[in-house]
Coordinates of N, CA and C in Angstrom, one line a residue:
X3 N 6.8 -5.1 16.5 CA 6.8 -3.9 17.2 C 7.3 -2.7 16.2
X4 N 7.6 -1.6 16.7 CA 8.0 -0.5 15.9 C 9.3 -0.8 15.2
X5 N 9.5 -0.2 14.1 CA 10.7 -0.4 13.3 C 11.7 0.8 13.6
X6 N 12.9 0.6 13.7 CA 13.9 1.6 14.1 C 14.1 2.5 12.9
X7 N 14.2 3.8 13.0 CA 14.4 4.7 11.9 C 15.9 4.7 11.5
X8 N 16.8 4.2 12.4 CA 18.1 4.0 12.1 C 18.4 3.3 10.9
X9 N 17.7 2.2 10.7 CA 17.8 1.3 9.6 C 17.5 2.1 8.2
X10 N 16.6 3.1 8.4 CA 16.2 3.7 7.1 C 16.9 5.2 7.0
X11 N 17.9 5.4 7.8 CA 18.6 6.7 7.9 C 18.0 7.7 8.7
X12 N 17.1 7.3 9.6 CA 16.4 8.2 10.6 C 17.3 8.4 11.8
X13 N 16.7 9.0 12.8 CA 17.4 9.4 14.1 C 17.4 8.3 15.1
X14 N 16.9 7.2 14.8 CA 17.0 6.0 15.8 C 15.6 6.0 16.6
X15 N 14.7 6.9 16.4 CA 13.5 6.9 17.1 C 12.6 5.7 16.7
X16 N 11.9 5.0 17.7 CA 11.1 3.9 17.3 C 9.8 4.5 16.8
X17 N 9.3 3.8 15.6 CA 8.1 4.3 15.0 C 7.0 3.2 15.4
X18 N 5.8 3.7 15.6 CA 4.7 2.8 15.7 C 4.2 2.2 14.4
X19 N 3.6 1.0 14.4 CA 3.2 0.4 13.2 C 2.4 1.2 12.2
X20 N 1.6 2.2 12.7 CA 0.7 3.0 11.9 C 1.4 4.2 11.2
X21 N 2.6 4.5 11.7 CA 3.3 5.8 11.1 C 3.8 5.4 9.7
X22 N 4.2 4.1 9.5 CA 4.8 3.7 8.2 C 3.7 3.8 7.2
X23 N 2.4 3.5 7.5 CA 1.3 3.6 6.6 C 1.1 4.9 5.9
X24 N 1.5 6.0 6.7 CA 1.3 7.3 6.2 C 2.5 7.8 5.3
X25 N 3.5 7.1 5.2 CA 4.6 7.4 4.3 C 4.2 7.2 2.8
X26 N 4.5 8.1 1.9 CA 4.1 7.8 0.6 C 4.9 6.6 -0.1
X27 N 4.3 5.8 -0.8 CA 5.0 4.7 -1.5 C 5.4 5.1 -2.9
X28 N 6.6 5.0 -3.2 CA 7.2 5.5 -4.4 C 6.6 4.8 -5.7
X29 N 6.4 3.6 -5.6 CA 5.7 2.8 -6.7 C 4.3 3.2 -6.8
X30 N 3.5 3.4 -5.7 CA 2.1 3.9 -5.9 C 2.1 5.3 -6.5
X31 N 3.0 6.1 -6.1 CA 3.1 7.5 -6.6 C 3.3 7.5 -8.1
X32 N 4.3 6.7 -8.6 CA 4.7 6.5 -9.9 C 3.5 5.9 -10.7
X33 N 2.8 4.9 -10.2 CA 1.7 4.2 -10.9 C 0.6 5.3 -11.0
X34 N 0.3 6.1 -10.0 CA -0.8 7.1 -10.2 C -0.6 8.1 -11.2
X35 N 0.7 8.5 -11.3 CA 1.2 9.6 -12.3 C 1.1 8.9 -13.7
X36 N 1.7 7.7 -13.9 CA 1.7 7.0 -15.2 C 0.3 6.8 -15.7
X37 N -0.6 6.2 -14.9 CA -1.9 5.8 -15.3 C -2.6 7.1 -15.6
X38 N -2.7 8.1 -14.8 CA -3.3 9.4 -15.0 C -2.9 10.1 -16.3
X39 N -1.6 10.1 -16.4 CA -1.0 10.7 -17.7 C -1.5 9.9 -18.9
X40 N -1.4 8.6 -18.9 CA -1.9 7.7 -20.1 C -3.3 8.0 -20.4
X41 N -4.2 8.0 -19.4 CA -5.6 8.1 -19.6 C -5.9 9.5 -20.0
X42 N -5.3 10.5 -19.4 CA -5.5 11.9 -19.9 C -5.1 12.1 -21.3
X43 N -4.0 11.5 -21.8 CA -3.6 11.5 -23.1 C -4.6 10.8 -24.1
X44 N -5.1 9.7 -23.6 CA -6.1 9.0 -24.4 C -7.4 9.9 -24.6
X45 N -7.9 10.4 -23.4 CA -9.0 11.3 -23.4 C -8.9 12.5 -24.3
X46 N -7.7 13.1 -24.3 CA -7.4 14.3 -25.1 C -7.5 13.9 -26.6
X47 N -6.9 12.7 -27.0 CA -7.0 12.3 -28.3 C -8.3 12.0 -28.8
X48 N -9.3 11.7 -27.9 CA -10.7 11.4 -28.2 C -11.5 12.6 -28.1
X49 N -10.9 13.9 -28.0 CA -11.7 15.1 -27.9 C -12.3 15.3 -26.5
X50 N -11.8 14.5 -25.5 CA -12.4 14.7 -24.1 C -13.8 14.3 -24.0
X51 N -14.4 13.4 -24.8 CA -15.7 13.0 -24.7 C -16.0 11.8 -23.7
X52 N -14.9 11.3 -23.2 CA -15.0 10.3 -22.2 C -14.6 10.7 -20.8
X53 N -15.3 10.2 -19.8 CA -15.0 10.6 -18.4 C -14.2 9.5 -17.8
X54 N -13.2 9.8 -17.0 CA -12.4 8.7 -16.3 C -12.5 8.9 -14.8
X55 N -12.7 7.8 -14.1 CA -12.7 7.9 -12.6 C -11.7 6.8 -12.1
X56 N -10.8 7.1 -11.4 CA -9.8 6.1 -11.0 C -10.2 5.6 -9.5
X57 N -10.0 4.3 -9.4 CA -10.2 3.6 -8.1 C -8.8 2.9 -7.8
X58 N -8.2 3.3 -6.8 CA -6.8 2.8 -6.5 C -6.9 1.7 -5.2
X59 N -6.1 0.7 -5.4 CA -6.2 -0.4 -4.4 C -5.9 0.1 -3.0
X60 N -5.1 1.1 -2.8 CA -4.8 1.5 -1.4 C -5.7 2.5 -0.8
X61 N -6.8 2.8 -1.5 CA -7.8 3.8 -0.9 C -8.6 3.1 0.2
X62 N -8.8 3.9 1.2 CA -9.4 3.2 2.5 C -10.9 3.8 2.7
X63 N -11.3 4.8 1.9 CA -12.7 5.4 2.1 C -13.6 4.3 1.8
X64 N -14.7 4.2 2.6 CA -15.7 3.2 2.4 C -16.3 3.2 1.0
X65 N -16.5 4.4 0.4 CA -17.1 4.5 -0.9 C -16.1 4.4 -2.0
X66 N -14.9 4.2 -1.7 CA -13.8 4.0 -2.8 C -13.1 2.6 -2.8
X67 N -13.6 1.8 -1.8 CA -12.9 0.4 -1.7 C -13.5 -0.5 -2.9
X68 N -12.6 -1.2 -3.5 CA -13.1 -2.1 -4.6 C -12.5 -3.4 -4.4
X69 N -13.2 -4.5 -4.9 CA -12.6 -5.8 -4.9 C -11.7 -6.0 -6.0
X70 N -10.4 -5.6 -5.8 CA -9.5 -5.4 -7.0 C -9.1 -6.8 -7.4
X71 N -9.0 -7.8 -6.6 CA -8.7 -9.2 -7.0 C -9.7 -9.8 -7.9
X72 N -11.0 -9.6 -7.5 CA -12.1 -10.1 -8.4 C -12.2 -9.3 -9.7
X73 N -11.9 -8.0 -9.6 CA -11.8 -7.2 -10.9 C -10.7 -7.7 -11.8
X74 N -9.6 -8.0 -11.3 CA -8.5 -8.5 -12.1 C -8.8 -9.8 -12.8
X75 N -9.5 -10.7 -12.0 CA -9.9 -11.9 -12.6 C -11.0 -11.8 -13.7
X76 N -12.0 -10.9 -13.5 CA -13.0 -10.7 -14.4 C -12.5 -10.0 -15.7
X77 N -11.4 -9.2 -15.5 CA -10.8 -8.6 -16.7 C -9.9 -9.5 -17.5
X78 N -9.6 -10.7 -16.9 CA -8.9 -11.7 -17.6 C -7.3 -11.6 -17.3
X79 N -7.0 -10.7 -16.4 CA -5.6 -10.6 -16.1 C -4.9 -11.8 -15.3
X80 N -5.8 -12.4 -14.5 CA -5.3 -13.5 -13.7 C -6.4 -14.4 -13.2
X81 N -6.0 -15.5 -12.6 CA -7.0 -16.4 -11.9 C -7.0 -16.1 -10.5
X82 N -8.1 -15.9 -9.9 CA -8.2 -15.6 -8.5 C -8.6 -16.9 -7.7
X83 N -7.8 -17.4 -6.9 CA -8.1 -18.7 -6.3 C -8.8 -18.3 -4.9
X84 N -10.0 -18.1 -5.0 CA -10.9 -17.7 -3.8 C -11.0 -18.9 -2.8
X85 N -10.8 -20.1 -3.4 CA -11.2 -21.3 -2.5 C -10.1 -21.6 -1.4
X86 N -8.8 -21.5 -1.8 CA -7.8 -21.9 -0.7 C -6.8 -20.8 -0.5
X87 N -6.1 -20.3 -1.4 CA -4.9 -19.4 -1.2 C -5.3 -18.0 -1.1
X88 N -6.5 -17.7 -1.7 CA -6.9 -16.3 -1.9 C -5.9 -15.4 -2.7
X89 N -5.1 -16.0 -3.5 CA -4.1 -15.3 -4.3 C -4.6 -15.2 -5.7
X90 N -4.2 -14.1 -6.4 CA -4.4 -13.9 -7.8 C -3.1 -14.4 -8.4
X91 N -3.3 -15.3 -9.5 CA -2.2 -15.9 -10.1 C -2.3 -15.5 -11.5
X92 N -1.2 -14.9 -12.0 CA -0.9 -14.5 -13.4 C -0.3 -15.6 -14.1
X93 N -0.7 -15.9 -15.4 CA -0.1 -17.1 -16.2 C 1.3 -17.1 -16.3
X94 N 2.0 -15.9 -16.4 CA 3.4 -15.7 -16.6 C 4.1 -15.5 -15.2
X95 N 3.6 -14.6 -14.5 CA 4.3 -14.1 -13.2 C 3.8 -14.8 -11.9
X96 N 2.8 -15.6 -12.0 CA 2.3 -16.3 -10.8 C 1.8 -15.2 -9.8
X97 N 2.1 -15.4 -8.6 CA 1.6 -14.4 -7.6 C 2.5 -13.2 -7.5
X98 N 3.6 -13.1 -8.3 CA 4.5 -11.9 -8.3 C 4.1 -10.9 -9.1
X99 N 2.9 -10.3 -8.7 CA 2.4 -9.0 -9.4 C 1.7 -8.2 -8.4
X100 N 1.4 -7.0 -8.7 CA 0.8 -6.1 -7.8 C -0.4 -5.4 -8.4
X101 N -1.5 -5.4 -7.8 CA -2.7 -4.8 -8.3 C -2.9 -3.5 -7.7
X102 N -2.8 -2.4 -8.4 CA -2.8 -1.0 -7.9 C -4.0 -0.2 -8.5
X103 N -4.4 -0.3 -9.6 CA -5.6 0.5 -10.1 C -6.5 -0.3 -10.9

């Protein structure tokens, strides 16, 4: 059911499950800023001759959804166990990683 705002410093009003989805995630925000800054710096160092388009794992528009687990496996970041657990497993961190961009 809904989570109490009191636990997070709110006024004690019950929230529906979808209200929390609209709240900005600090790690997502930081990741977007850091990746965008790094790529913009790289593009500037190359004279701006490369174009960059970002696809983020939390995007919900039908034309922006990507198979980020498969992409991470193809890129060699991890092994994607599609047969049973459906987890991406990193050689060092196991399943303790987050795929964001």
